[in-house]
């Protein structure tokens, strides 16, 4: 019996991505050999891959039921309750499973006996770089955040000298210079803006400056704010309170603020108070990429664009979905490499001695494997 891989049509509101695209499916046929890839009718439509293209790539275009009966189900967004109910013991689910924000879905997947691999949990080690879906999507999000800001800003981004006068370049401040923030900085620079970047991790100064942006220095004694995985550690309480106060003058001077600051598993830090929004020039724009985690800005409404004190404040939750072609292409690559890594002799083979499998595995054998998610579930109980 060949290994079967199922690719459902995503059902979450606004989700346009698909977990495997035809060219990546074609490659999987070559690398895995005896494999049957089942694609739900219309699954690639919103990413501009029609059913014929999947058939040409050797996939079976079929029903939702057939797709959810596959050995490995590859998804983008976390499964809905209906999707969890379709899965049963021994099946493998791969996707963004949102484990730290929604541990109950992990509990249900474990109860169903599903081996769930969460793309958010892929460890950030060099061997796993090709599977790092989070970075791939953050990069798209950072780029798109700048484009969205430029679209809404009632001003030019670049310096412009015209017969009617000189236009000063827009001033862009990016808060949080991880993968998304650095891409936002690079995009704003390419559009000709005057760009500033800020982060609490020491290592970011050089990265911000290497993109031609200026590093914002706050009078806040930091110490080493980076943990062993390269993520930021949460600031002590009094520094958390001082930070938005010290940032306020920098925010007030900016035409655009793109905020991306996150601490894994914690609510997003508050960096932009309502007073700071009020202090901005009318027409300014804030794009709060931390919106799904509560937002870095006090007036952000998750999933909405609001106007406060003549400032446009966007709280997008899924900017990669606005770039369905490249988002699906990059995501499909990361998922396919992860699947390939753990297929041996035509079967999906869990390997808990492997750091990547151990780190990515959310549920297996009826239990929640990830310790942080187990702790969260215990706290909720
Ligand atoms: P993230 O999305 O968790 O956070 C975004 C940024 O917010 C981070 O740079 C963080 O330092 C910053 N931040 C947190 N609290 C803040 C605060 N109060 N004020 C200002 N900024 C704050 O992070 P990420 O983009 O996923 O990546 C974080 C790190 O991991 C980066 O160093 C990145 O280069 C590294 N990384 C490594 C690999 C790898 O080794 N394979 C892959 C991807 C990312």
Short mmCIF file of C-alpha atoms and ligand atoms in Angstrom, two decimals:
data_model
loop_
_atom_site.label_atom_id
_atom_site.label_comp_id
_atom_site.label_asym_id
_atom_site.label_seq_id
_atom_site.Cartn_x
_atom_site.Cartn_y
_atom_site.Cartn_z
CA UNK A 1 0.00 0.00 0.00
CA UNK A 2 1.45 3.40 -0.91
CA UNK A 3 1.74 6.13 1.71
CA UNK A 4 -1.18 8.52 1.26
CA UNK A 5 -0.94 12.27 1.79
CA UNK A 6 -4.14 14.36 1.94
CA UNK A 7 -4.37 18.06 1.11
CA UNK A 8 -7.69 19.58 2.24
CA UNK A 9 -9.21 22.82 1.08
CA UNK A 10 -8.66 25.30 3.91
CA UNK A 11 -11.88 26.47 5.53
CA UNK A 12 -10.77 29.16 7.99
CA UNK A 13 -12.12 32.61 7.12
CA UNK A 14 -9.76 34.51 4.83
CA UNK A 15 -7.35 31.59 4.39
CA UNK A 16 -6.19 31.44 0.78
CA UNK A 17 -3.10 29.26 1.16
CA UNK A 18 -2.86 25.57 0.33
CA UNK A 19 -0.47 23.13 2.03
CA UNK A 20 0.99 21.59 -1.14
CA UNK A 21 1.26 23.14 -4.59
CA UNK A 22 1.47 21.05 -7.79
CA UNK A 23 5.24 21.46 -8.38
CA UNK A 24 6.02 20.43 -4.80
CA UNK A 25 3.61 17.47 -5.05
CA UNK A 26 5.40 16.41 -8.23
CA UNK A 27 8.73 16.52 -6.40
CA UNK A 28 7.31 14.44 -3.53
CA UNK A 29 6.30 11.74 -6.03
CA UNK A 30 9.96 11.56 -7.05
CA UNK A 31 11.54 11.74 -3.61
CA UNK A 32 9.09 9.44 -1.79
CA UNK A 33 8.44 7.00 -4.64
CA UNK A 34 5.37 5.01 -3.67
CA UNK A 35 3.05 7.80 -2.57
CA UNK A 36 -0.53 8.78 -3.39
CA UNK A 37 -1.26 12.48 -2.99
CA UNK A 38 -4.97 13.23 -2.61
CA UNK A 39 -6.04 16.82 -3.10
CA UNK A 40 -9.52 18.02 -2.23
CA UNK A 41 -11.41 19.50 -5.18
CA UNK A 42 -10.70 23.26 -5.36
CA UNK A 43 -8.05 23.12 -2.60
CA UNK A 44 -5.55 25.23 -4.57
CA UNK A 45 -8.06 27.52 -6.23
CA UNK A 46 -7.50 30.60 -4.06
CA UNK A 47 -3.74 30.19 -4.49
CA UNK A 48 -4.25 30.03 -8.27
CA UNK A 49 -3.55 26.30 -8.68
CA UNK A 50 -6.46 24.57 -10.35
CA UNK A 51 -7.44 20.91 -10.09
CA UNK A 52 -6.01 20.13 -13.56
CA UNK A 53 -2.56 21.30 -12.46
CA UNK A 54 -2.65 18.86 -9.51
CA UNK A 55 -3.79 16.04 -11.82
CA UNK A 56 -0.95 16.86 -14.21
CA UNK A 57 1.40 16.59 -11.20
CA UNK A 58 0.14 13.04 -10.59
CA UNK A 59 -2.23 13.83 -7.69
CA UNK A 60 -5.73 12.39 -7.23
CA UNK A 61 -8.26 15.22 -7.05
CA UNK A 62 -10.94 13.87 -4.78
CA UNK A 63 -13.49 14.37 -1.98
CA UNK A 64 -12.92 15.86 1.48
CA UNK A 65 -13.64 12.46 3.06
CA UNK A 66 -10.89 10.72 1.01
CA UNK A 67 -8.43 13.48 1.82
CA UNK A 68 -9.08 13.26 5.57
CA UNK A 69 -8.65 9.46 5.43
CA UNK A 70 -5.02 9.77 4.23
CA UNK A 71 -2.07 8.59 6.35
CA UNK A 72 -0.67 12.13 6.50
CA UNK A 73 -2.96 15.16 6.32
CA UNK A 74 -1.13 18.38 5.39
CA UNK A 75 -2.92 21.58 6.34
CA UNK A 76 -2.09 25.26 6.66
CA UNK A 77 -4.38 26.57 9.42
CA UNK A 78 -5.21 24.78 12.68
CA UNK A 79 -7.99 22.21 12.28
CA UNK A 80 -11.59 23.16 13.02
CA UNK A 81 -13.58 20.92 15.41
CA UNK A 82 -15.14 19.26 12.37
CA UNK A 83 -11.68 18.55 10.94
CA UNK A 84 -10.44 17.09 14.25
CA UNK A 85 -13.47 14.78 14.27
CA UNK A 86 -12.56 13.49 10.83
CA UNK A 87 -9.14 12.33 12.06
CA UNK A 88 -8.53 9.02 13.80
CA UNK A 89 -5.90 6.94 15.53
CA UNK A 90 -2.57 6.57 13.75
CA UNK A 91 -3.07 9.43 11.31
CA UNK A 92 -0.48 12.19 11.07
CA UNK A 93 -1.52 15.85 10.91
CA UNK A 94 0.95 18.56 9.85
CA UNK A 95 0.13 22.27 9.96
CA UNK A 96 0.17 25.48 11.98
CA UNK A 97 -1.67 24.07 15.00
CA UNK A 98 -1.56 27.12 17.26
CA UNK A 99 -0.61 24.98 20.28
CA UNK A 100 0.32 27.69 22.77
CA UNK A 101 -2.80 29.78 22.18
CA UNK A 102 -5.24 26.90 21.81
CA UNK A 103 -4.01 23.95 23.87
CA UNK A 104 -7.51 22.41 23.91
CA UNK A 105 -7.22 21.47 20.23
CA UNK A 106 -3.99 19.65 21.10
CA UNK A 107 -5.90 17.78 23.81
CA UNK A 108 -8.55 16.72 21.29
CA UNK A 109 -5.93 15.63 18.76
CA UNK A 110 -4.18 13.57 21.44
CA UNK A 111 -7.48 11.98 22.50
CA UNK A 112 -8.12 11.03 18.87
CA UNK A 113 -4.73 9.23 18.76
CA UNK A 114 -3.39 11.57 16.07
CA UNK A 115 0.33 12.23 15.66
CA UNK A 116 0.28 16.00 15.26
CA UNK A 117 3.30 17.96 14.04
CA UNK A 118 3.05 21.71 14.64
CA UNK A 119 4.96 23.84 12.14
CA UNK A 120 5.31 26.55 14.82
CA UNK A 121 7.34 24.12 16.95
CA UNK A 122 9.99 23.26 14.33
CA UNK A 123 13.20 23.94 16.28
CA UNK A 124 15.30 26.84 15.03
CA UNK A 125 18.43 24.84 14.33
CA UNK A 126 20.34 24.98 11.06
CA UNK A 127 19.31 21.44 9.99
CA UNK A 128 15.66 22.49 10.25
CA UNK A 129 15.95 25.76 8.33
CA UNK A 130 14.23 24.35 5.23
CA UNK A 131 11.27 23.39 7.43
CA UNK A 132 11.00 26.77 9.14
CA UNK A 133 7.53 27.76 8.00
CA UNK A 134 7.22 30.38 10.73
CA UNK A 135 10.17 32.38 9.36
CA UNK A 136 8.93 32.00 5.78
CA UNK A 137 5.51 33.37 6.74
CA UNK A 138 6.93 36.11 9.00
CA UNK A 139 8.99 37.33 6.11
CA UNK A 140 5.90 37.60 3.89
CA UNK A 141 4.02 39.32 6.72
CA UNK A 142 6.76 41.92 7.26
CA UNK A 143 6.92 42.76 3.56
CA UNK A 144 3.16 43.02 3.27
CA UNK A 145 2.84 45.16 6.41
CA UNK A 146 5.00 47.85 4.79
CA UNK A 147 3.04 47.64 1.53
CA UNK A 148 -0.28 47.96 3.42
CA UNK A 149 1.08 50.97 5.33
CA UNK A 150 2.31 52.62 2.13
CA UNK A 151 -1.10 52.08 0.55
CA UNK A 152 -2.90 53.81 3.42
CA UNK A 153 -0.41 56.59 4.16
CA UNK A 154 -1.64 59.78 2.47
CA UNK A 155 1.98 60.65 1.70
CA UNK A 156 4.91 59.53 -0.47
CA UNK A 157 7.47 57.16 1.03
CA UNK A 158 10.52 58.47 -0.89
CA UNK A 159 12.17 61.87 -1.00
CA UNK A 160 10.83 63.71 -4.01
CA UNK A 161 12.12 66.86 -5.61
CA UNK A 162 9.56 68.39 -7.93
CA UNK A 163 9.01 71.77 -9.53
CA UNK A 164 6.20 72.26 -7.03
CA UNK A 165 8.47 71.69 -4.07
CA UNK A 166 10.42 69.07 -2.18
CA UNK A 167 8.72 66.23 -0.34
CA UNK A 168 10.53 64.85 2.69
CA UNK A 169 10.70 61.03 2.88
CA UNK A 170 8.22 59.31 5.16
CA UNK A 171 9.59 58.27 8.54
CA UNK A 172 8.99 54.60 9.38
CA UNK A 173 9.59 53.04 12.79
CA UNK A 174 9.68 49.25 13.11
CA UNK A 175 9.28 47.87 16.63
CA UNK A 176 10.64 44.34 17.01
CA UNK A 177 13.37 43.36 14.56
CA UNK A 178 12.94 39.61 14.24
CA UNK A 179 12.20 37.99 10.89
CA UNK A 180 9.06 40.06 10.15
CA UNK A 181 10.51 43.32 11.45
CA UNK A 182 13.72 43.05 9.41
CA UNK A 183 11.71 42.33 6.26
CA UNK A 184 9.47 45.34 7.02
CA UNK A 185 12.59 47.50 7.44
CA UNK A 186 14.13 46.24 4.18
CA UNK A 187 10.88 46.89 2.28
CA UNK A 188 10.45 50.40 3.71
CA UNK A 189 14.07 51.20 2.79
CA UNK A 190 13.47 50.00 -0.79
CA UNK A 191 10.45 52.31 -0.97
CA UNK A 192 12.71 55.20 -0.01
CA UNK A 193 11.54 55.92 3.53
CA UNK A 194 13.73 57.06 6.41
CA UNK A 195 13.67 53.96 8.59
CA UNK A 196 14.25 53.35 12.31
CA UNK A 197 14.26 49.99 14.06
CA UNK A 198 14.01 49.01 17.71
CA UNK A 199 14.30 45.72 19.57
CA UNK A 200 15.32 44.54 23.02
CA UNK A 201 17.78 41.90 21.79
CA UNK A 202 21.38 43.21 21.46
CA UNK A 203 21.99 41.25 18.26
CA UNK A 204 19.39 43.26 16.35
CA UNK A 205 21.32 46.54 16.36
CA UNK A 206 23.79 45.24 13.77
CA UNK A 207 21.01 43.66 11.70
CA UNK A 208 18.96 46.87 11.68
CA UNK A 209 21.99 48.98 10.74
CA UNK A 210 23.10 46.55 8.03
CA UNK A 211 19.79 47.26 6.27
CA UNK A 212 20.56 50.98 6.26
CA UNK A 213 18.10 51.82 9.06
CA UNK A 214 18.88 53.62 12.34
CA UNK A 215 18.75 51.77 15.65
CA UNK A 216 16.58 53.45 18.28
CA UNK A 217 18.35 53.54 21.63
CA UNK A 218 16.21 53.87 24.76
CA UNK A 219 17.51 54.75 28.19
CA UNK A 220 16.58 51.38 29.57
CA UNK A 221 19.20 49.11 31.10
CA UNK A 222 18.71 45.84 29.26
CA UNK A 223 21.23 43.07 29.92
CA UNK A 224 20.92 39.99 27.76
CA UNK A 225 17.34 39.75 26.57
CA UNK A 226 17.84 36.73 24.31
CA UNK A 227 17.06 33.15 25.36
CA UNK A 228 18.97 30.07 24.17
CA UNK A 229 16.63 29.67 21.15
CA UNK A 230 17.26 33.23 19.92
CA UNK A 231 13.85 34.49 21.10
CA UNK A 232 13.33 37.48 23.37
CA UNK A 233 12.82 37.06 27.11
CA UNK A 234 10.00 39.00 28.73
CA UNK A 235 11.14 42.29 30.32
CA UNK A 236 10.89 42.88 34.06
CA UNK A 237 7.69 44.65 35.07
CA UNK A 238 9.09 48.15 35.63
CA UNK A 239 10.90 48.06 32.27
CA UNK A 240 7.69 46.93 30.59
CA UNK A 241 6.09 50.06 32.00
CA UNK A 242 8.96 52.42 31.08
CA UNK A 243 9.30 51.15 27.50
CA UNK A 244 6.12 52.67 25.96
CA UNK A 245 6.84 55.95 27.74
CA UNK A 246 10.37 56.13 26.27
CA UNK A 247 9.16 55.05 22.83
CA UNK A 248 6.42 57.69 22.68
CA UNK A 249 8.54 60.57 21.23
CA UNK A 250 9.93 58.24 18.54
CA UNK A 251 6.41 57.08 17.68
CA UNK A 252 5.12 60.66 17.58
CA UNK A 253 7.78 61.59 14.98
CA UNK A 254 6.91 58.66 12.70
CA UNK A 255 4.49 58.62 9.79
CA UNK A 256 4.30 54.83 9.95
CA UNK A 257 4.86 52.42 12.83
CA UNK A 258 5.05 48.71 12.12
CA UNK A 259 5.05 46.71 15.32
CA UNK A 260 6.08 43.07 15.44
CA UNK A 261 7.21 42.52 19.04
CA UNK A 262 6.42 39.09 20.44
CA UNK A 263 7.46 36.83 23.30
CA UNK A 264 6.62 33.19 22.52
CA UNK A 265 3.69 31.94 24.60
CA UNK A 266 3.05 35.34 26.26
CA UNK A 267 0.69 38.20 25.41
CA UNK A 268 2.36 40.71 23.07
CA UNK A 269 4.14 43.52 25.00
CA UNK A 270 2.35 46.88 25.01
CA UNK A 271 4.64 49.38 23.27
CA UNK A 272 2.25 51.98 21.84
CA UNK A 273 -0.09 53.63 24.33
CA UNK A 274 -3.17 55.52 23.22
CA UNK A 275 -1.39 58.80 24.14
CA UNK A 276 1.36 57.88 21.65
CA UNK A 277 -1.25 57.31 18.91
CA UNK A 278 -2.77 60.68 19.75
CA UNK A 279 0.66 62.33 19.50
CA UNK A 280 1.17 61.14 15.90
CA UNK A 281 0.54 63.44 12.93
CA UNK A 282 -3.00 63.06 11.50
CA UNK A 283 -2.97 60.59 8.60
CA UNK A 284 -0.25 58.41 10.13
CA UNK A 285 -0.52 54.63 9.98
CA UNK A 286 0.20 51.85 12.48
CA UNK A 287 0.33 48.23 11.33
CA UNK A 288 0.28 45.99 14.39
CA UNK A 289 1.52 42.56 13.34
CA UNK A 290 1.28 41.40 16.95
CA UNK A 291 -2.53 41.73 16.75
CA UNK A 292 -3.20 37.95 16.92
CA UNK A 293 -1.38 37.93 20.30
CA UNK A 294 -3.21 40.94 21.72
CA UNK A 295 -1.30 43.65 19.87
CA UNK A 296 1.59 46.00 20.66
CA UNK A 297 -0.74 49.00 20.41
CA UNK A 298 -3.43 49.89 22.95
CA UNK A 299 -6.05 50.75 20.33
CA UNK A 300 -5.50 47.76 18.04
CA UNK A 301 -8.56 45.65 17.34
CA UNK A 302 -7.55 42.19 16.20
CA UNK A 303 -8.54 41.57 12.60
CA UNK A 304 -9.84 45.13 12.12
CA UNK A 305 -8.66 48.48 10.79
CA UNK A 306 -9.70 51.29 13.12
CA UNK A 307 -9.24 55.05 13.01
CA UNK A 308 -8.20 56.60 16.30
CA UNK A 309 -7.17 60.25 16.69
CA UNK A 310 -6.89 60.51 12.87
CA UNK A 311 -4.43 57.61 12.79
CA UNK A 312 -5.18 54.40 10.87
CA UNK A 313 -4.46 51.39 13.08
CA UNK A 314 -4.46 48.00 11.38
CA UNK A 315 -4.53 44.71 13.30
CA UNK A 316 -4.12 42.11 10.56
CA UNK A 317 -4.17 38.43 11.53
CA UNK A 318 -3.05 36.73 8.35
CA UNK A 319 -1.10 38.92 5.93
CA UNK A 320 0.60 35.91 4.26
CA UNK A 321 -2.87 34.91 3.00
CA UNK A 322 -2.85 38.13 0.95
CA UNK A 323 0.10 36.69 -0.96
CA UNK A 324 -1.36 33.24 -1.57
CA UNK A 325 0.94 32.26 -4.43
CA UNK A 326 4.28 32.80 -2.75
CA UNK A 327 2.95 31.96 0.71
CA UNK A 328 1.72 28.57 -0.55
CA UNK A 329 4.93 27.98 -2.49
CA UNK A 330 7.15 28.58 0.54
CA UNK A 331 4.83 26.81 2.98
CA UNK A 332 4.52 23.76 0.70
CA UNK A 333 8.29 23.51 0.55
CA UNK A 334 8.68 23.54 4.34
CA UNK A 335 5.91 20.95 4.84
CA UNK A 336 7.22 18.65 2.13
CA UNK A 337 10.76 18.69 3.56
CA UNK A 338 9.36 17.85 7.01
CA UNK A 339 7.34 14.93 5.62
CA UNK A 340 10.29 13.64 3.57
CA UNK A 341 12.52 13.70 6.64
CA UNK A 342 10.31 11.21 8.48
CA UNK A 343 9.23 8.81 5.76
CA UNK A 344 11.29 5.63 5.82
CA UNK A 345 10.55 2.53 3.70
CA UNK A 346 7.33 4.07 2.42
CA UNK A 347 5.91 4.69 5.92
CA UNK A 348 5.75 7.76 8.11
CA UNK A 349 8.09 6.86 10.97
CA UNK A 350 8.20 8.90 14.20
CA UNK A 351 11.72 9.28 15.55
CA UNK A 352 11.87 10.76 19.02
CA UNK A 353 15.69 10.55 19.03
CA UNK A 354 15.65 13.18 16.31
CA UNK A 355 15.62 16.76 17.70
CA UNK A 356 13.41 17.99 14.89
CA UNK A 357 10.76 15.29 15.36
CA UNK A 358 10.89 15.53 19.13
CA UNK A 359 10.58 19.32 19.06
CA UNK A 360 7.85 19.49 16.41
CA UNK A 361 5.70 16.64 17.71
CA UNK A 362 2.69 18.03 19.55
CA UNK A 363 0.72 14.85 20.17
CA UNK A 364 1.47 11.16 19.77
CA UNK A 365 0.18 7.84 21.09
CA UNK A 366 -2.84 9.41 22.80
CA UNK A 367 -0.79 11.96 24.76
CA UNK A 368 0.29 15.58 24.41
CA UNK A 369 4.02 15.29 23.77
CA UNK A 370 4.96 18.97 24.06
CA UNK A 371 5.79 19.91 27.64
CA UNK A 372 4.72 23.58 27.45
CA UNK A 373 1.34 22.61 26.06
CA UNK A 374 0.97 19.94 28.78
CA UNK A 375 1.71 22.64 31.39
CA UNK A 376 -0.84 25.01 29.83
CA UNK A 377 -3.47 22.26 29.90
CA UNK A 378 -2.66 21.50 33.53
CA UNK A 379 -3.05 25.22 34.39
CA UNK A 380 -6.44 25.28 32.67
CA UNK A 381 -7.66 22.12 34.42
P1 LIG B 1 9.30 36.77 17.32
O1 LIG B 1 8.31 36.83 16.22
O2 LIG B 1 9.07 35.89 18.49
O3 LIG B 1 9.49 38.27 17.91
C1 LIG B 1 9.68 39.38 17.06
C2 LIG B 1 10.70 40.32 17.68
O4 LIG B 1 10.10 41.02 18.78
C3 LIG B 1 11.95 39.67 18.23
O5 LIG B 1 13.07 40.16 17.53
C4 LIG B 1 11.97 40.06 19.69
O6 LIG B 1 13.27 40.27 20.19
C5 LIG B 1 11.16 41.34 19.66
N1 LIG B 1 10.62 41.78 20.96
C6 LIG B 1 10.04 41.04 21.93
N2 LIG B 1 9.65 41.82 22.97
C7 LIG B 1 9.99 43.10 22.62
C8 LIG B 1 9.84 44.34 23.26
N3 LIG B 1 9.29 44.45 24.47
N4 LIG B 1 10.28 45.44 22.62
C9 LIG B 1 10.86 45.35 21.39
N5 LIG B 1 11.01 44.20 20.72
C10 LIG B 1 10.60 43.08 21.35
O7 LIG B 1 10.75 36.47 16.77
P2 LIG B 1 11.21 35.86 15.38
O8 LIG B 1 11.14 36.89 14.33
O9 LIG B 1 10.45 34.62 15.13
O10 LIG B 1 12.74 35.51 15.61
C11 LIG B 1 13.46 35.75 16.78
C12 LIG B 1 14.91 35.31 16.62
O11 LIG B 1 15.05 33.98 16.14
C13 LIG B 1 15.71 36.14 15.65
O12 LIG B 1 16.99 36.30 16.21
C14 LIG B 1 15.84 35.30 14.45
O13 LIG B 1 17.00 35.61 13.67
C15 LIG B 1 15.99 33.96 15.09
N6 LIG B 1 15.68 32.89 14.11
C16 LIG B 1 16.55 31.85 14.00
C17 LIG B 1 16.29 30.86 13.06
C18 LIG B 1 17.21 29.69 12.88
O14 LIG B 1 18.22 29.63 13.52
N7 LIG B 1 16.87 28.75 12.04
C19 LIG B 1 15.14 30.93 12.30
C20 LIG B 1 14.28 32.01 12.45
C21 LIG B 1 14.57 32.99 13.38
#
